[in-house]
Short mmCIF file of C-alpha atoms in Angstrom, two decimals:
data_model
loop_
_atom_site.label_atom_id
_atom_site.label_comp_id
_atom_site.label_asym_id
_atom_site.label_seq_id
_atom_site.Cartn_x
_atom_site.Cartn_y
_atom_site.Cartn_z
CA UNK A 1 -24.67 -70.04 34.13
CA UNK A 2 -22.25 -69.34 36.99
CA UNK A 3 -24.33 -67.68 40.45
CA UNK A 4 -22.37 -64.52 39.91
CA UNK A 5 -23.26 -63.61 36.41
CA UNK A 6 -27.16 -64.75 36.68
CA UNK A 7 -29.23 -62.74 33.96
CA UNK A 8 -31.49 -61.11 36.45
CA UNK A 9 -28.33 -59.20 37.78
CA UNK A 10 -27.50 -55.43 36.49
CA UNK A 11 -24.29 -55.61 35.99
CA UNK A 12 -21.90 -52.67 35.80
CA UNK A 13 -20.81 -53.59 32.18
CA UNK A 14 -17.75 -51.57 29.93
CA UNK A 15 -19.23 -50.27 26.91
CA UNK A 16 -17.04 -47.84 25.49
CA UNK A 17 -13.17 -47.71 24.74
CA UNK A 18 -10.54 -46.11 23.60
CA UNK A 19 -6.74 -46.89 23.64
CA UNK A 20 -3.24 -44.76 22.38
CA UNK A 21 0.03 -47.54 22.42
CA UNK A 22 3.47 -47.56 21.10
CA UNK A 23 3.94 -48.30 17.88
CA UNK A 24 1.94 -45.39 16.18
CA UNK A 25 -1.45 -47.42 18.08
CA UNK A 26 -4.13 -45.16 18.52
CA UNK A 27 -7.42 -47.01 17.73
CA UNK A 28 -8.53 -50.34 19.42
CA UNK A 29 -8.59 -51.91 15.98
CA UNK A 30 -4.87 -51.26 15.24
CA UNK A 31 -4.36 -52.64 18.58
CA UNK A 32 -5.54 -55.53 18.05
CA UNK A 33 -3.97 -56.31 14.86
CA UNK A 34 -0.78 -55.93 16.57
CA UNK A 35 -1.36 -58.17 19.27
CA UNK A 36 -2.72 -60.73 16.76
CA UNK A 37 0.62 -60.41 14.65
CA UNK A 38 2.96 -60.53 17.25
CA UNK A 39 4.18 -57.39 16.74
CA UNK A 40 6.69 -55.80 18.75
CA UNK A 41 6.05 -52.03 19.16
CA UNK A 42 9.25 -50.98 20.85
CA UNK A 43 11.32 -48.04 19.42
CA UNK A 44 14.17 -45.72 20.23
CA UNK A 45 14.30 -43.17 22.94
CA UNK A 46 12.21 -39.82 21.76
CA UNK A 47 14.75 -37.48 20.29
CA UNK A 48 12.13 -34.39 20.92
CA UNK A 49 12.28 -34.68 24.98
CA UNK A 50 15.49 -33.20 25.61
CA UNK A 51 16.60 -36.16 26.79
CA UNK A 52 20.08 -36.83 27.79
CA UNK A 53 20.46 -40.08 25.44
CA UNK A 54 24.45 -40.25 25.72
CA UNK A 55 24.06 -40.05 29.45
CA UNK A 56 21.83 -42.79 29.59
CA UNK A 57 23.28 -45.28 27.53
CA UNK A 58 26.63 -44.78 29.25
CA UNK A 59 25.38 -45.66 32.59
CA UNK A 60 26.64 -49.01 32.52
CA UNK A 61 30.43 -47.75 33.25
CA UNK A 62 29.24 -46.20 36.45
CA UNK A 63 30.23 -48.66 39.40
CA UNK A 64 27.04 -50.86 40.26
CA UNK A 65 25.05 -49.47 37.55
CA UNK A 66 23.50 -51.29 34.67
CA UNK A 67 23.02 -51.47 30.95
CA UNK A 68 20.10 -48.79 29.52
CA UNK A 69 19.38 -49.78 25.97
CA UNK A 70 18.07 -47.64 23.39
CA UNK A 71 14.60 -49.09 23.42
CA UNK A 72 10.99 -48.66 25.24
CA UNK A 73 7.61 -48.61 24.68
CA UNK A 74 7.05 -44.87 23.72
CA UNK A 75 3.42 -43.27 22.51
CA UNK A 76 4.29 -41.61 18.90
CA UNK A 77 1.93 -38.98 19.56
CA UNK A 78 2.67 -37.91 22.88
CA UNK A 79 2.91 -34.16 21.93
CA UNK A 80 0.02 -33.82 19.53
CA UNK A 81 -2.25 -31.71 21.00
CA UNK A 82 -4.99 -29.29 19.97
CA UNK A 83 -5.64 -26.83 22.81
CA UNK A 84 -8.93 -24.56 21.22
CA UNK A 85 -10.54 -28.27 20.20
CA UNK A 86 -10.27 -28.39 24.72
CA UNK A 87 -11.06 -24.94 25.40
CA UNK A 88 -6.95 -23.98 26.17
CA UNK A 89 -4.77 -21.08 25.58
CA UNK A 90 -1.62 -22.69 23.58
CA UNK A 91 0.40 -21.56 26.82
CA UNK A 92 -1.65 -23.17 29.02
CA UNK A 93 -1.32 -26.09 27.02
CA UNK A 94 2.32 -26.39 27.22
CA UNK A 95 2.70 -25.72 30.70
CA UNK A 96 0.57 -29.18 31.42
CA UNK A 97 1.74 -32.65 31.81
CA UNK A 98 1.26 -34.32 28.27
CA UNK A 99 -0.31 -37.12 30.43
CA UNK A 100 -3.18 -34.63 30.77
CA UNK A 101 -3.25 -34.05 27.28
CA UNK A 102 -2.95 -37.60 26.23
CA UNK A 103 -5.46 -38.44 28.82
CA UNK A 104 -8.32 -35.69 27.45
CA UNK A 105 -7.72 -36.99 23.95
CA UNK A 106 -8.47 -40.89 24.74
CA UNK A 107 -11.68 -40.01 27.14
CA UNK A 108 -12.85 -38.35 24.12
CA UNK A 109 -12.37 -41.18 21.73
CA UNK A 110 -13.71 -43.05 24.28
CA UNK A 111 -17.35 -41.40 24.75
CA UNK A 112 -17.34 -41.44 20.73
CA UNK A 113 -16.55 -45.24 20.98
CA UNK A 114 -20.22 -45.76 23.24
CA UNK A 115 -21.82 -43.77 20.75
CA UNK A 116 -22.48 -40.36 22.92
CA UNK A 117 -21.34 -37.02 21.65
CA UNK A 118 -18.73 -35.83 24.42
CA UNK A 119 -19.72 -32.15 23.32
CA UNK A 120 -23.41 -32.84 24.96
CA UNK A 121 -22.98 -34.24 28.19
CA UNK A 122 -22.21 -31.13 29.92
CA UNK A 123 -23.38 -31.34 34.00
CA UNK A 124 -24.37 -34.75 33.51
CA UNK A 125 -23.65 -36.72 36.62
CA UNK A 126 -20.56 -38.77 35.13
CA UNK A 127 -17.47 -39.34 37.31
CA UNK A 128 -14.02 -39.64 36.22
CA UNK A 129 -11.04 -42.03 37.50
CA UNK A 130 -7.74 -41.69 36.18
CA UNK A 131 -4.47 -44.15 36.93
CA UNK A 132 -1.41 -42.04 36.90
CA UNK A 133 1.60 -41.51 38.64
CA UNK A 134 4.03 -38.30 38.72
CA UNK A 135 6.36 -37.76 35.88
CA UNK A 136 9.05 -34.77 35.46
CA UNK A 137 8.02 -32.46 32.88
CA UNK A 138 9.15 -29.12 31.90
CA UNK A 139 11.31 -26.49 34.29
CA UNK A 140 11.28 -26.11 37.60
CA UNK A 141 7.90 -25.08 39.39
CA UNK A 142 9.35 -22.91 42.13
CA UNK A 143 11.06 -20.49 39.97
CA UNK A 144 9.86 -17.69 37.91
CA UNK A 145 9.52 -18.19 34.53
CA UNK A 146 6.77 -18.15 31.04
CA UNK A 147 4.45 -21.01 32.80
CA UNK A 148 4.25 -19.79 35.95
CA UNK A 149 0.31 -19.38 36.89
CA UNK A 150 -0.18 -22.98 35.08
CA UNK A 151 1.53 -25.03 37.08
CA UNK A 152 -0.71 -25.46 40.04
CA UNK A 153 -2.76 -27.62 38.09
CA UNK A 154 -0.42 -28.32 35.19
CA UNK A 155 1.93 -30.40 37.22
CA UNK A 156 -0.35 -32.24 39.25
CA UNK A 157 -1.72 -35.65 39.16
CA UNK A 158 -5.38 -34.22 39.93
CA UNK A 159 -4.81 -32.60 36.83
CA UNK A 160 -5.76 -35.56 34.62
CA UNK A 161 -9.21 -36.60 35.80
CA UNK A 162 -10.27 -33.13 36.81
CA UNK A 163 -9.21 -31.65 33.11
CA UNK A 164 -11.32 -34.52 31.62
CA UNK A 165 -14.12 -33.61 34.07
CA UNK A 166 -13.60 -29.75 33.36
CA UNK A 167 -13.13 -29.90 29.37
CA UNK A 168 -16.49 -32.31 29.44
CA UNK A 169 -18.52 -30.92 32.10
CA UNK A 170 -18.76 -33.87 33.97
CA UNK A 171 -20.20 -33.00 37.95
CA UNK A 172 -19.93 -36.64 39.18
CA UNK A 173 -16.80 -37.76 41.19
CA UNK A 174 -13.35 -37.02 40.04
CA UNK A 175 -10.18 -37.96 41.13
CA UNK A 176 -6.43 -39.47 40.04
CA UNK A 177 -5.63 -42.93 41.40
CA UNK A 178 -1.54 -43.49 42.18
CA UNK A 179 -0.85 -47.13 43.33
CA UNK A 180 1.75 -47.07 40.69
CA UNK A 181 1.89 -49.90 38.12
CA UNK A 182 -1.46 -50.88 40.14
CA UNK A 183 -2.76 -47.75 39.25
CA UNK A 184 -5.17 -48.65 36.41
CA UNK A 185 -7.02 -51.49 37.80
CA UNK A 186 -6.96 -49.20 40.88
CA UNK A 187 -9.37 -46.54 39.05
CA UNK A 188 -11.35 -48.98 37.66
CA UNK A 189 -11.85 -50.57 40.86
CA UNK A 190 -13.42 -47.41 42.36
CA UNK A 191 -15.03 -46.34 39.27
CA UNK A 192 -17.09 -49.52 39.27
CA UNK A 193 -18.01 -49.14 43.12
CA UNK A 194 -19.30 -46.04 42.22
CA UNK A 195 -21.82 -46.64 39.31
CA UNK A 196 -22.38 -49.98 41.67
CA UNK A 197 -23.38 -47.90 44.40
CA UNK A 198 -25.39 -45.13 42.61
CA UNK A 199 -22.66 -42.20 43.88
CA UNK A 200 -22.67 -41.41 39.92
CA UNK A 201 -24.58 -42.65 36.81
CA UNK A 202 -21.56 -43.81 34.41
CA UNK A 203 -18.20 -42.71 34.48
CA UNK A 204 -14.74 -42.64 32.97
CA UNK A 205 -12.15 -45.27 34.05
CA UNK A 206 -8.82 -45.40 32.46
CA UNK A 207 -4.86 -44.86 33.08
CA UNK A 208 -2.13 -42.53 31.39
CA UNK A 209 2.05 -43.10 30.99
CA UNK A 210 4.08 -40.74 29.33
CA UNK A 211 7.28 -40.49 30.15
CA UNK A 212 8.17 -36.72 31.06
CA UNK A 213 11.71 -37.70 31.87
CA UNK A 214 13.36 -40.64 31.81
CA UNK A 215 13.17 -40.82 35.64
CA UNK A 216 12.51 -44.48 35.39
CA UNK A 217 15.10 -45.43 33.61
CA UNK A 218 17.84 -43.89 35.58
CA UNK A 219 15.77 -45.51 39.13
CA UNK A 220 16.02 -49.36 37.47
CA UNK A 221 19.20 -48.69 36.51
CA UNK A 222 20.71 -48.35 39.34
CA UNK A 223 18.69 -50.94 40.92
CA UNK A 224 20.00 -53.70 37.78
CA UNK A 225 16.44 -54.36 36.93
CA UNK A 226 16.32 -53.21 33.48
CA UNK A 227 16.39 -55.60 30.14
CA UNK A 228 19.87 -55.94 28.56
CA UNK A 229 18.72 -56.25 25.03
CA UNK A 230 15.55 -54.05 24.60
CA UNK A 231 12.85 -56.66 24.57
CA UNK A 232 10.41 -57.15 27.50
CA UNK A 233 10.55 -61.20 28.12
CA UNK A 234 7.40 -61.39 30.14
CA UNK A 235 7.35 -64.81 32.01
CA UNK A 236 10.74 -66.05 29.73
CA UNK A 237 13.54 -68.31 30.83
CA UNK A 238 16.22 -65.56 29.52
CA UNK A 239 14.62 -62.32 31.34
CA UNK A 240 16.78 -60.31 33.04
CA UNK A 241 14.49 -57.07 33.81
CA UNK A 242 11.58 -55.30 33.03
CA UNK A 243 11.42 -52.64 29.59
CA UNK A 244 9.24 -49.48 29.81
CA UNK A 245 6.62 -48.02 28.20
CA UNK A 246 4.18 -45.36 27.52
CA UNK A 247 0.00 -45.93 27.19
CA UNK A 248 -3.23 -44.50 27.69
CA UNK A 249 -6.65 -46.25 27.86
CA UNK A 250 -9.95 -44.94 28.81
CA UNK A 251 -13.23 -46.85 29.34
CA UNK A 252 -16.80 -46.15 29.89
CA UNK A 253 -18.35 -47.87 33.12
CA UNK A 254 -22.30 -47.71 33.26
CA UNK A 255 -25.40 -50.32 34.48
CA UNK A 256 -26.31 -52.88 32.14
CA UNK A 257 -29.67 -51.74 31.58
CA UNK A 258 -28.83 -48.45 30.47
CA UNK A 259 -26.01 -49.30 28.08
CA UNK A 260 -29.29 -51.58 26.85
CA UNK A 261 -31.34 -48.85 26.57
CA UNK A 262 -29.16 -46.67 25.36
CA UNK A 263 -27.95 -49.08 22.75
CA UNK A 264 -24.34 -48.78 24.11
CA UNK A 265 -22.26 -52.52 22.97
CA UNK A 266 -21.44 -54.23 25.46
CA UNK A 267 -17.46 -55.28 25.69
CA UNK A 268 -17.46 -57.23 29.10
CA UNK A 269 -19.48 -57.34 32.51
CA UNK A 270 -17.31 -56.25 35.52
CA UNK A 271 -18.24 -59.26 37.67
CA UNK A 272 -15.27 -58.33 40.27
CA UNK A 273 -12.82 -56.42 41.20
CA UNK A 274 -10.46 -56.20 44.04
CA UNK A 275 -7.21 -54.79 45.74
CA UNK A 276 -4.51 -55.23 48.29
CA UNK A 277 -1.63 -54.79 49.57
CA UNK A 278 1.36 -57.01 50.44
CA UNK A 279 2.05 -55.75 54.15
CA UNK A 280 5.55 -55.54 55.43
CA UNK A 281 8.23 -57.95 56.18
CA UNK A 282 10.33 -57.81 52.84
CA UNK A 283 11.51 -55.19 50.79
CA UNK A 284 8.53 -52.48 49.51
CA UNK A 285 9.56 -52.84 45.87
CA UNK A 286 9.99 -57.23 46.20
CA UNK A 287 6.98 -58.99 45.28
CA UNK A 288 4.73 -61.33 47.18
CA UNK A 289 3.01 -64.08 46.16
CA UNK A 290 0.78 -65.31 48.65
CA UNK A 291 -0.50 -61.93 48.80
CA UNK A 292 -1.70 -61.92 45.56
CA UNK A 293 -2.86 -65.22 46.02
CA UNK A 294 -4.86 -64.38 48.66
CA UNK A 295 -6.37 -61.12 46.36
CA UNK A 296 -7.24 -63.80 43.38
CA UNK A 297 -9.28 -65.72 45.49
CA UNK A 298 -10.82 -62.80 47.15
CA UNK A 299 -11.78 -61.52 43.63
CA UNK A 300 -12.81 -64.89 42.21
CA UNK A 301 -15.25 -65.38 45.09
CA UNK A 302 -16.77 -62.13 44.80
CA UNK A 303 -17.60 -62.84 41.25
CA UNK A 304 -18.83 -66.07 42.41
CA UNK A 305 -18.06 -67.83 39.36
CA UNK A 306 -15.91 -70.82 38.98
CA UNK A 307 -12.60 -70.24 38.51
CA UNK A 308 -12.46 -73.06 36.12
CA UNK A 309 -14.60 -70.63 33.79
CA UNK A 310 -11.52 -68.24 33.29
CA UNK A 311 -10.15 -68.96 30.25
CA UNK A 312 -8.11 -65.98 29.50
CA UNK A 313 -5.42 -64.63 32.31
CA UNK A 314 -4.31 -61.10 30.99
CA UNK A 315 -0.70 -61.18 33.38
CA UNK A 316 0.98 -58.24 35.27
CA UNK A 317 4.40 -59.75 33.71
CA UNK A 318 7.20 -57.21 34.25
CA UNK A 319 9.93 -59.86 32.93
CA UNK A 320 12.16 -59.15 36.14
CA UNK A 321 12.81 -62.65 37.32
CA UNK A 322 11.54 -61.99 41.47
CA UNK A 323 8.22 -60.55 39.78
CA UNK A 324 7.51 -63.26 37.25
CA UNK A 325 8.06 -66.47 39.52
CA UNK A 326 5.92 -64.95 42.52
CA UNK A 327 3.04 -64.08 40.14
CA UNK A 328 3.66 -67.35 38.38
CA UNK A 329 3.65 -68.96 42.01
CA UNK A 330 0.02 -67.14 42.60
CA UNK A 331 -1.63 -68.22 38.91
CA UNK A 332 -0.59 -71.74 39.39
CA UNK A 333 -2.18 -71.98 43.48
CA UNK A 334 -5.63 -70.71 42.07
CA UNK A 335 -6.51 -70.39 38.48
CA UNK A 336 -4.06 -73.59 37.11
CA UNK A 337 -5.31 -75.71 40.08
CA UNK A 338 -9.30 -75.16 39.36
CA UNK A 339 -9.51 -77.92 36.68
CA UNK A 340 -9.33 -76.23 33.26
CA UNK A 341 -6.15 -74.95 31.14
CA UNK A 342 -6.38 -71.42 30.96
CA UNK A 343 -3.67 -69.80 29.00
CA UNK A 344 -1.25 -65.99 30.03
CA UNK A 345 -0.04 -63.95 28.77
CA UNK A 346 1.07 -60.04 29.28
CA UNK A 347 0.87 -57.26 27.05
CA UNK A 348 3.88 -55.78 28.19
CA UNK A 349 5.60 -58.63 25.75
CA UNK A 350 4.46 -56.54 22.65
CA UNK A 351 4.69 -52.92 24.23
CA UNK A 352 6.59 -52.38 27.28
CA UNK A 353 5.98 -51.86 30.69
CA UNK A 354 3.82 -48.90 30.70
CA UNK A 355 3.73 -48.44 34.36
CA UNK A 356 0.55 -46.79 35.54
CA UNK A 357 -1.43 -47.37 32.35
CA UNK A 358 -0.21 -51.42 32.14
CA UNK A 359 -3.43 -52.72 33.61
CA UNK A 360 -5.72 -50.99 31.43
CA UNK A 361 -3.48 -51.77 28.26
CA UNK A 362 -4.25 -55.72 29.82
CA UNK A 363 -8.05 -54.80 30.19
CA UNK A 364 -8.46 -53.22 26.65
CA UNK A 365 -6.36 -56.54 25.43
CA UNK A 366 -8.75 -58.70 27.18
CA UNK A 367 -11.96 -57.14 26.17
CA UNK A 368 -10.70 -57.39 21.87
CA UNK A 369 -9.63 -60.91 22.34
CA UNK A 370 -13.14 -61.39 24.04
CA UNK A 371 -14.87 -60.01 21.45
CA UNK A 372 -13.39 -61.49 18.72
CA UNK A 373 -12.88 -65.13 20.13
CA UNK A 374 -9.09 -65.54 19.66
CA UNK A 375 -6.50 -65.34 22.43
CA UNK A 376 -3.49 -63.70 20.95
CA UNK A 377 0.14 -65.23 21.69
CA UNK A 378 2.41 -63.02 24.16
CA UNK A 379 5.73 -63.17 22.95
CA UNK A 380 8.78 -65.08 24.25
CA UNK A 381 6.87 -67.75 25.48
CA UNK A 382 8.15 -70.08 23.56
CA UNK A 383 10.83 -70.52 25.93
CA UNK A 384 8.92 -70.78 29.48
CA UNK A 385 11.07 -69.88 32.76
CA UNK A 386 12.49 -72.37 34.34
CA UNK A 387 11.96 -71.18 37.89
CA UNK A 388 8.84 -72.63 38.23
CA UNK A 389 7.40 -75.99 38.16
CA UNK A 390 4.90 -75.88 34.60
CA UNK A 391 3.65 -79.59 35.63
CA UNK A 392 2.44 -79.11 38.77
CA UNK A 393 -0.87 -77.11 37.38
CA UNK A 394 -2.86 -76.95 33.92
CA UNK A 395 -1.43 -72.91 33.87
CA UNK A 396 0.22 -71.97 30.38
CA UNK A 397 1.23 -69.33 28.37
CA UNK A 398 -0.06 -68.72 25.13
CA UNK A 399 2.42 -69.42 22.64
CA UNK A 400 -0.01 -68.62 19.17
CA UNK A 401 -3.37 -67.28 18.27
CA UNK A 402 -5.76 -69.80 19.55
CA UNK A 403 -9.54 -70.46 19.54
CA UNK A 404 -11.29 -69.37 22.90
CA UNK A 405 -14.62 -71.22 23.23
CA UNK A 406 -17.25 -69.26 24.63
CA UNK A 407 -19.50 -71.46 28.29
CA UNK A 408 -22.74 -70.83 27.54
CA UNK A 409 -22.48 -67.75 25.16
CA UNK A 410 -19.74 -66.20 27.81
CA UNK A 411 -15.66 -66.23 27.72
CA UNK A 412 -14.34 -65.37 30.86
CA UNK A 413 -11.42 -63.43 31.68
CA UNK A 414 -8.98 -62.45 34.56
CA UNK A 415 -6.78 -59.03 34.32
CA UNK A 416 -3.97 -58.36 36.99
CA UNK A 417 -1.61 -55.48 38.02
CA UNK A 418 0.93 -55.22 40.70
CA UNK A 419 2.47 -51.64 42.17
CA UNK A 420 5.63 -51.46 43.11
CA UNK A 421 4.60 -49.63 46.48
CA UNK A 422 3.15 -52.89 47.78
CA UNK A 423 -0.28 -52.29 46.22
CA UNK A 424 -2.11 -55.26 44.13
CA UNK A 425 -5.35 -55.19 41.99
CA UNK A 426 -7.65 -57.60 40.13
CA UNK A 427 -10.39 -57.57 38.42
CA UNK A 428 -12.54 -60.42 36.32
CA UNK A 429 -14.47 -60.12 33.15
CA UNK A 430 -17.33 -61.59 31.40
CA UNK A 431 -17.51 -60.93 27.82
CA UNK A 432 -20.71 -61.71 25.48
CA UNK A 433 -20.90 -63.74 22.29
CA UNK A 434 -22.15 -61.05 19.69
CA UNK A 435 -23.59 -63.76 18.04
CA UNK A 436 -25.61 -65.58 21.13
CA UNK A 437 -26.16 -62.02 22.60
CA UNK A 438 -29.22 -63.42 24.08
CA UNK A 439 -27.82 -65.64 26.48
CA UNK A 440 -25.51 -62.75 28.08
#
C-alpha cells in the first residue's frame, strides 16, 4: 500500500458523476462506449447559432490567416432546456449563457448519479465549483432590448456555479473558476481543499464549454494553430493544430466515510491535486515544460505514492506541435523515468478540445476506465511524433484497449490540463477494484 493512500486515511473520494459530450453523449455509459470504440465524435459547425459559416471557412484567403474546417467537437443538446423543471421564466431562460443551462442540467444528473435526490438538499452546506471561461452569446448587453434585466447574471461567469447553488439550495461556497483550458482541474482543485478542510461538507466540482460564438475559432485562426483536416491528432507525428470542442462534466466531492455511510460508490480517491503557473520569460500562450514538470512532481509527492504506481496518464494533448512536445518533454522526466510503462492518452483525440471543460472530460475518462479495468486507445497514436525521443523513457501512448492491472486492489491514475494564460493543474487518482473493495 503506497504511504499516501494508507486505509486509516479519509480520503476526499468522487462518488457521483455526470457527463454531456459531442456526439449526442450525455450519460457516462455512452461515454464510455465511445471511448472504448474509438469513436470519433466530431461534427459540423451548429447551423442553429447564427453562425457566420461562409465567413469562417473562407478565412484562409485572408493574408496570414489559416484554414477553418467544418468540424469541432459540438454538444448536440446545447439548447435543450426546461426552464419551470429550474424554477425560470422562459425569458429568463434565454437571456442566460447555455453554459449555465448545460451546467444546471449535468449537476443534476450528477447528484442522481450518488444516489441523493437534488430536490431535497435544500440549505444543506454543499459548495459548488464550476470551470468556465467567457463565451459571446446573444446581443449586446449595453443596449436596450427584450433581455435586458437578465443579463447581470445571465452573461456572467458567476452565473454557472451560483445558478446551480440557487436552483439547488446549496449555502456552502460557490464560485466559477477561469484558468482557461486549466479551468476544470482548477475547480476541482479548490473543491477538494474545501471538503479537505471542513469549509463545506461535499460539493459540486465540474467544468462547462459551449461555444456561444465561434470566438475561438476566428482567435486560432489567425494565430495558424488550428487542424487542417478536422481531426484532433493529440500527440501525432502529422498534427498541425489543436480542434475544438464543447463538454460539460460535473462531479460530487465528499469524505470517504460519509460516501460509506451514505452508501455513495466510490469512483476514485483524490490523493492530490495541484496547480501552477509557468512565470514569464516566453510568450503567455507558448508552453513550458519544466514548469509542468516541476507541478507533476509537486503533485506526485503530495500524494506520496510512487510514481511507478500510475498506470494510466489521462494527457492535456491539444495536438498543436509546441504543446505536445513540451508536455511530452514533462511525462517522459517524471512518470516514464519512475520504472514502470504507463500508457497516454487524451480525450481530446475522440472529442475535441473542449477548452474549459477538457480536464474534467480527462477526469470522467479516467474514473470509467478505472472502474472497468481497460485503458481505452486515444486515437492517432499509431503514428507517434517524431519530435521527441520515445526510447529514452518507458512513456507510451495507448494505441488499443488494453488490460490495466489493479496494485493491491488499486489502479492509479494521473489527469492533466494546461491554460493558455500560463496556468497548469494536476491532479492524481486512486480508483478501487469493485471486486476487492475491501482492500481500498
Amino acid at each position: 500500500m503506497n504511504p499516501g493512500d494508507r486505509p486509516d486515511r479519509d480520503h476526499v473520494v468522487i462518488s457521483g458523476i455526470a457527463v454531456e459530450a459531442p456526439g449526442g453523449i450525455d450519460t457516462p455509459s455512452s461515454f464510455w462506449s465511445a471511448l472504448a470504440d474509438s469513436r470519433e465524435l466530431i461534427g459540423p459547425f451548429p447551423r442553429d447559432r447564427g453562425w457566420p459559416i461562409d465567413d469562417l471557412l473562407s478565412l484562409a484567403r485572408l493574408d496570414g490567416w489559416g484554414k477553418v474546417c467544418d468540424a469541432g467537437g459540438f454538444l448536440d443538446g446545447a439548447a435543450a432546456f426546461d426552464p419551470a423543471f429550474f424554477g425560470l421564466a422562459p425569458r429568463e431562460a434565454i437571456a442566460m449563457d447555455p453554459q449555465q443551462r448545460v451546467g444546471m442540467r449535468v449537476a443534476w444528473k450528477a447528484l442522481e448519479n450518488s444516489g441523493i435526490n437534488p430536490g431535497a438538499i435544500d440549505g444543506e452546506d454543499a459548495g459548488c465549483f464550476i470551470g468556465a471561461s467567457p463565451m459571446e452569446y446573444g446581443p449586446r448587453a449595453a443596449e436596450a432590448n427584450e433581455h435586458s434585466g437578465y443579463r447581470a447574471v445571465g452573461l456572467a461567469q458567476l452565473g454557472v456555479a451560483g445558478r446551480i447553488s440557487h436552483s439547488l439550495g446549496l449555502v456552502g461556497p460557490s464560485m466559477c473558476v477561469d484558468s482557461a483550458c486549466a479551468s476544470s482541474l482548477s475547480a476541482l482543485h479548490l473543491a477538494t481543499a474545501s471538503v479537505r478542510s471542513g469549509e463545506c461538507e461535499w460539493a459540486l466540482a465540474g467544468a462547462v464549454c459551449v461555444m456561444g460564438s465561434p470566438l475561438a475559432f476566428y482567435e486560432f485562426s489567425k494565430n495558424n494553430a488550428l487542424s487542417t483536416d478536422g481531426h484532433c491528432r493529440s500527440y501525432a507525428d502529422d498534427t498541425d493544430g489543436t480542434l475544438w470542442g464543447e463538454g460539460a462534466v460535473v462531479v460530487l466531492i465528499e469524505r470517504e466515510s460519509r460516501a460509506r455511510r451514505l452508501g455513495h460508490r466510490i469512483y476514485g480517491r483524490v490523493l492530490a491535486t495541484a496547480t501552477n503557473h509557468n512565470g514569464k520569460g516566453r510568450p503567455i500562450l507558448v508552453p513550458r515544460a519544466h514548469a509542468q514538470e516541476r507541478l507533476i512532481r509537486k503533485t506526485v509527492e503530495m500524494a506520496g505514492i510512487d510514481p511507478a504506481a500510475v498506470g494510466m496518464i489521462e494527457g492535456h494533448g491539444t495536438a498543436t506541435r509546441a504543446g505536445d512536445v513540451a508536455e511530452l518533454t514533462a511525462l517522459q522526466n517524471t512518470y516514464g523515468c519512475a520504472g514502470a510503462d504507463p500508457l497516454l492518452g487524451s480525450v481530446k483525440s475522440n472529442a475535441g478540445h473542449a477548452q474549459a471543460a477538457a480536464g474534467m472530460l480527462g477526469l470522467i475518462k479516467l474514473l470509467l476506465a478505472g472502474e472497468r479495468g481497460y485503458i481505452p486507445p486515444s486515437l492517432f497514436a499509431d503514428n507517434p511524433t517524431t519530435k521527441v525521443d520515445w526510447d529514452r523513457s518507458t512513456l507510451r501512448l495507448a494505441t488499443k484497449m488494453q488490460p490495466w492491472e489493479p496494485a493491491n486492489g488499486v489502479r492509479y491514475g494521473a489527469v492533466s490540463s494546461f491554460g493558455a494564460g500560463g496556468s497548469n493543474a494536476h491532479a492524481i487518482i486512486a480508483m478501487p477494484v469493485r471486486e476487492e473493495s475491501d482492500n481500498f
